mmCIF file of C-alpha atoms in Angstrom:
data_model
loop_
_atom_site.group_PDB
_atom_site.id
_atom_site.type_symbol
_atom_site.label_atom_id
_atom_site.label_comp_id
_atom_site.label_asym_id
_atom_site.label_seq_id
_atom_site.Cartn_x
_atom_site.Cartn_y
_atom_site.Cartn_z
ATOM 1 C CA TYR A 1 -42.182 -68.016 41.554
ATOM 2 C CA ARG A 2 -41.573 -67.448 45.013
ATOM 3 C CA ARG A 3 -38.539 -69.067 44.675
ATOM 4 C CA VAL A 4 -37.215 -67.286 41.929
ATOM 5 C CA HIS A 5 -37.889 -63.817 43.867
ATOM 6 C CA SER A 6 -36.930 -64.966 47.203
ATOM 7 C CA HIS A 7 -33.282 -66.134 45.698
ATOM 8 C CA MET A 8 -33.545 -62.479 43.806
ATOM 9 C CA ARG A 9 -33.744 -61.112 47.207
ATOM 10 C CA GLU A 10 -31.133 -63.036 48.816
ATOM 11 C CA ALA A 11 -28.994 -62.159 45.808
ATOM 12 C CA GLY A 12 -29.316 -58.646 46.420
ATOM 13 C CA ASP A 13 -31.312 -58.149 43.288
ATOM 14 C CA HIS A 14 -34.451 -56.272 44.195
ATOM 15 C CA SER A 15 -35.542 -54.724 41.144
ATOM 16 C CA ALA A 16 -38.124 -57.369 40.028
ATOM 17 C CA ALA A 17 -38.897 -58.259 43.631
ATOM 18 C CA ASP A 18 -39.558 -55.034 45.153
ATOM 19 C CA ALA A 19 -41.997 -53.923 42.173
ATOM 20 C CA THR A 20 -44.211 -56.899 42.769
ATOM 21 C CA ASP A 21 -44.829 -55.894 46.366
ATOM 22 C CA GLY A 22 -46.665 -52.998 45.874
ATOM 23 C CA ASP A 23 -50.530 -52.703 45.427
ATOM 24 C CA ALA A 24 -52.441 -54.072 42.199
ATOM 25 C CA THR A 25 -51.756 -51.217 40.316
ATOM 26 C CA SER A 26 -48.344 -49.878 40.885
ATOM 27 C CA SER A 27 -46.323 -48.406 38.866
ATOM 28 C CA PRO A 28 -42.887 -49.745 37.673
ATOM 29 C CA ARG A 29 -39.911 -47.433 38.923
ATOM 30 C CA THR A 30 -38.216 -45.194 36.594
ATOM 31 C CA MET A 31 -34.489 -46.034 37.406
ATOM 32 C CA ASP A 32 -35.533 -49.989 36.905
ATOM 33 C CA LEU A 33 -36.984 -49.271 33.275
ATOM 34 C CA LEU A 34 -34.011 -47.008 32.302
ATOM 35 C CA CYS A 35 -31.500 -49.706 33.219
ATOM 36 C CA ILE A 36 -33.083 -52.233 31.411
ATOM 37 C CA TYR A 37 -33.229 -49.802 28.347
ATOM 38 C CA ALA A 38 -30.004 -48.899 28.361
ATOM 39 C CA CYS A 39 -28.363 -52.754 28.263
ATOM 40 C CA VAL A 40 -31.155 -53.688 25.522
ATOM 41 C CA VAL A 41 -29.819 -49.940 23.621
ATOM 42 C CA GLY A 42 -26.554 -51.333 23.887
ATOM 43 C CA THR A 43 -26.447 -54.447 22.895
ATOM 44 C CA ALA A 44 -28.683 -53.516 20.046
ATOM 45 C CA VAL A 45 -25.844 -50.836 19.010
ATOM 46 C CA ALA A 46 -23.359 -53.436 19.512
ATOM 47 C CA LEU A 47 -25.116 -55.973 17.067
ATOM 48 C CA GLN A 48 -25.715 -53.296 14.793
ATOM 49 C CA SER A 49 -23.031 -50.912 14.402
ATOM 50 C CA ASP A 50 -20.749 -52.867 12.427
ATOM 51 C CA VAL A 51 -23.431 -53.526 9.776
ATOM 52 C CA PRO A 52 -21.895 -50.674 7.457
ATOM 53 C CA LEU A 53 -18.088 -51.968 7.882
ATOM 54 C CA LEU A 54 -18.801 -55.516 7.194
ATOM 55 C CA PRO A 55 -18.678 -55.525 3.352
ATOM 56 C CA PRO A 56 -15.288 -53.474 3.258
ATOM 57 C CA MET A 57 -13.777 -55.446 6.121
ATOM 58 C CA CYS A 58 -14.660 -58.664 3.964
ATOM 59 C CA THR A 59 -13.242 -57.004 0.594
ATOM 60 C CA HIS A 60 -10.068 -55.497 1.967
ATOM 61 C CA LEU A 61 -9.473 -56.801 5.488
ATOM 62 C CA PHE A 62 -10.053 -60.751 5.021
ATOM 63 C CA GLY A 63 -9.379 -60.850 1.205
ATOM 64 C CA ILE A 64 -12.900 -62.282 0.176
ATOM 65 C CA HIS A 65 -13.537 -61.950 -3.696
ATOM 66 C CA ALA A 66 -16.540 -59.375 -4.338
ATOM 67 C CA ASP A 67 -18.576 -62.199 -5.403
ATOM 68 C CA ARG A 68 -18.756 -63.997 -2.365
ATOM 69 C CA VAL A 69 -19.059 -60.826 0.042
ATOM 70 C CA THR A 70 -22.473 -60.887 0.577
ATOM 71 C CA LEU A 71 -22.512 -64.389 1.591
ATOM 72 C CA TYR A 72 -19.989 -63.640 4.262
ATOM 73 C CA VAL A 73 -21.734 -60.815 5.586
ATOM 74 C CA GLY A 74 -24.714 -62.811 6.006
ATOM 75 C CA MET A 75 -22.936 -65.361 7.849
ATOM 76 C CA LEU A 76 -21.406 -62.814 9.882
ATOM 77 C CA GLN A 77 -24.778 -61.403 10.961
ATOM 78 C CA GLY A 78 -26.577 -64.616 10.943
ATOM 79 C CA SER A 79 -24.027 -66.146 13.517
ATOM 80 C CA TYR A 80 -24.778 -63.875 16.254
ATOM 81 C CA SER A 81 -28.486 -64.665 16.038
ATOM 82 C CA LEU A 82 -27.992 -68.261 15.486
ATOM 83 C CA ALA A 83 -26.283 -68.490 18.791
ATOM 84 C CA GLN A 84 -28.619 -66.596 20.598
ATOM 85 C CA PHE A 85 -31.261 -69.151 19.600
ATOM 86 C CA PHE A 86 -29.230 -71.675 20.837
ATOM 87 C CA SER A 87 -28.544 -70.414 24.319
ATOM 88 C CA ALA A 88 -31.640 -68.448 24.948
ATOM 89 C CA CYS A 89 -33.219 -71.599 26.821
ATOM 90 C CA VAL A 90 -29.973 -71.776 28.860
ATOM 91 C CA PHE A 91 -29.861 -68.342 29.818
ATOM 92 C CA GLY A 92 -33.824 -68.139 30.580
ATOM 93 C CA HIS A 93 -33.649 -70.763 33.176
ATOM 94 C CA VAL A 94 -29.758 -69.093 34.512
ATOM 95 C CA SER A 95 -31.851 -65.860 34.927
ATOM 96 C CA ASP A 96 -34.710 -67.538 36.452
ATOM 97 C CA THR A 97 -32.458 -69.167 39.199
ATOM 98 C CA TYR A 98 -29.703 -66.419 39.613
ATOM 99 C CA GLY A 99 -31.950 -63.002 38.511
ATOM 100 C CA ARG A 100 -32.013 -60.862 35.864
ATOM 101 C CA ARG A 101 -29.669 -58.160 36.910
ATOM 102 C CA PRO A 102 -26.534 -60.248 36.865
ATOM 103 C CA LEU A 103 -27.205 -61.450 33.255
ATOM 104 C CA LEU A 104 -27.920 -58.055 32.097
ATOM 105 C CA LEU A 105 -25.076 -56.723 33.394
ATOM 106 C CA TYR A 106 -22.769 -59.626 32.050
ATOM 107 C CA GLY A 107 -24.329 -59.316 28.878
ATOM 108 C CA THR A 108 -23.701 -55.738 28.214
ATOM 109 C CA LEU A 109 -20.113 -56.411 29.201
ATOM 110 C CA ILE A 110 -19.932 -59.322 26.770
ATOM 111 C CA SER A 111 -20.975 -57.130 24.044
ATOM 112 C CA ALA A 112 -18.656 -54.089 24.600
ATOM 113 C CA PHE A 113 -15.806 -56.631 24.837
ATOM 114 C CA GLY A 114 -17.071 -58.637 21.823
ATOM 115 C CA THR A 115 -17.328 -55.361 19.558
ATOM 116 C CA LEU A 116 -13.842 -54.227 20.743
ATOM 117 C CA LEU A 117 -12.139 -57.939 19.856
ATOM 118 C CA PHE A 118 -14.342 -57.665 16.639
ATOM 119 C CA GLY A 119 -12.425 -54.758 15.502
ATOM 120 C CA LEU A 120 -9.013 -56.561 15.809
ATOM 121 C CA VAL A 121 -9.872 -59.507 14.179
ATOM 122 C CA ARG A 122 -7.849 -60.259 11.074
ATOM 123 C CA SER A 123 -9.398 -63.486 9.425
ATOM 124 C CA VAL A 124 -13.038 -64.405 8.658
ATOM 125 C CA GLU A 125 -12.842 -67.339 10.899
ATOM 126 C CA ALA A 126 -11.908 -65.177 13.979
ATOM 127 C CA ALA A 127 -14.952 -62.735 12.971
ATOM 128 C CA LEU A 128 -16.945 -65.687 12.884
ATOM 129 C CA ALA A 129 -16.102 -67.098 16.028
ATOM 130 C CA VAL A 130 -16.267 -63.647 18.302
ATOM 131 C CA ARG A 131 -19.553 -62.746 16.528
ATOM 132 C CA PHE A 132 -21.075 -66.413 17.601
ATOM 133 C CA THR A 133 -19.514 -66.125 20.964
ATOM 134 C CA MET A 134 -21.009 -62.832 21.373
ATOM 135 C CA GLY A 135 -24.416 -64.039 20.558
ATOM 136 C CA PHE A 136 -24.008 -67.048 22.793
ATOM 137 C CA PHE A 137 -23.062 -65.062 25.621
ATOM 138 C CA SER A 138 -24.868 -61.745 25.265
ATOM 139 C CA GLN A 139 -28.437 -62.596 26.029
ATOM 140 C CA SER A 140 -29.233 -58.852 27.138
ATOM 141 C CA ILE A 141 -32.241 -58.588 24.916
ATOM 142 C CA PRO A 142 -34.247 -61.682 26.096
ATOM 143 C CA VAL A 143 -33.407 -61.458 29.583
ATOM 144 C CA GLY A 144 -34.242 -57.536 29.340
ATOM 145 C CA ARG A 145 -37.693 -58.497 28.214
ATOM 146 C CA ALA A 146 -38.008 -60.996 31.111
ATOM 147 C CA ALA A 147 -36.987 -58.383 33.640
ATOM 148 C CA LEU A 148 -39.282 -56.098 32.059
ATOM 149 C CA ALA A 149 -42.271 -58.119 32.455
ATOM 150 C CA ASP A 150 -41.138 -58.892 36.165
ATOM 151 C CA VAL A 151 -40.957 -55.062 36.501
ATOM 152 C CA THR A 152 -44.343 -54.247 34.904
ATOM 153 C CA GLN A 153 -45.905 -57.454 36.442
ATOM 154 C CA HIS A 154 -48.476 -55.245 38.286
ATOM 155 C CA ALA A 155 -48.825 -52.256 36.255
ATOM 156 C CA PRO A 156 -52.158 -51.151 34.500
ATOM 157 C CA ASP A 157 -52.253 -52.881 30.935
ATOM 158 C CA GLY A 158 -52.059 -49.669 29.155
ATOM 159 C CA GLN A 159 -48.573 -48.338 30.757
ATOM 160 C CA ARG A 160 -47.153 -52.087 30.722
ATOM 161 C CA ALA A 161 -47.993 -52.038 27.102
ATOM 162 C CA TRP A 162 -46.278 -48.741 26.653
ATOM 163 C CA CYS A 163 -42.993 -49.992 28.541
ATOM 164 C CA PHE A 164 -42.559 -52.918 26.117
ATOM 165 C CA ALA A 165 -43.330 -50.717 22.877
ATOM 166 C CA ILE A 166 -40.300 -48.502 24.215
ATOM 167 C CA SER A 167 -38.360 -51.642 24.723
ATOM 168 C CA GLY A 168 -38.769 -52.555 20.928
ATOM 169 C CA ALA A 169 -38.084 -48.917 20.055
ATOM 170 C CA CYS A 170 -34.620 -49.508 22.062
ATOM 171 C CA LEU A 171 -33.976 -52.264 19.497
ATOM 172 C CA SER A 172 -34.067 -50.170 16.664
ATOM 173 C CA ALA A 173 -31.664 -47.579 17.952
#
């Protein structure tokens, strides 16, 4: 715990470390919470915004027969989550070592770039590769929850639960 927070201060990531310096019932800073929520919302939007477009994309752009569209739509959606499953432990360790803020920014940029790139692909193989890569490198949701846990560590229980409830609502944005 001390190694992580001292390293975060050296790296300029004061959001989680400053929130723990207060008294036993300090409230998390609003700007920290808003930044975390914005990263989570951005990633959730990048993940879900293309769902209505996937069936016509598979049929018309990729030339997949109508009988197999549901299989490919499921593979495109599932590849993101599968990649996050494989990389969560790695990026959990990286966020403990280097801080949450760089990974939140990195993950949000990867989501934005991946969404743009996904709109430009012309084959189902490239689409799967883009979605898998987005899922592997975009860890804003789990790192955001870890940052939220750091920021709300000394908040009263009811306030901490409320902050996590809002984070859950951000996922359904």
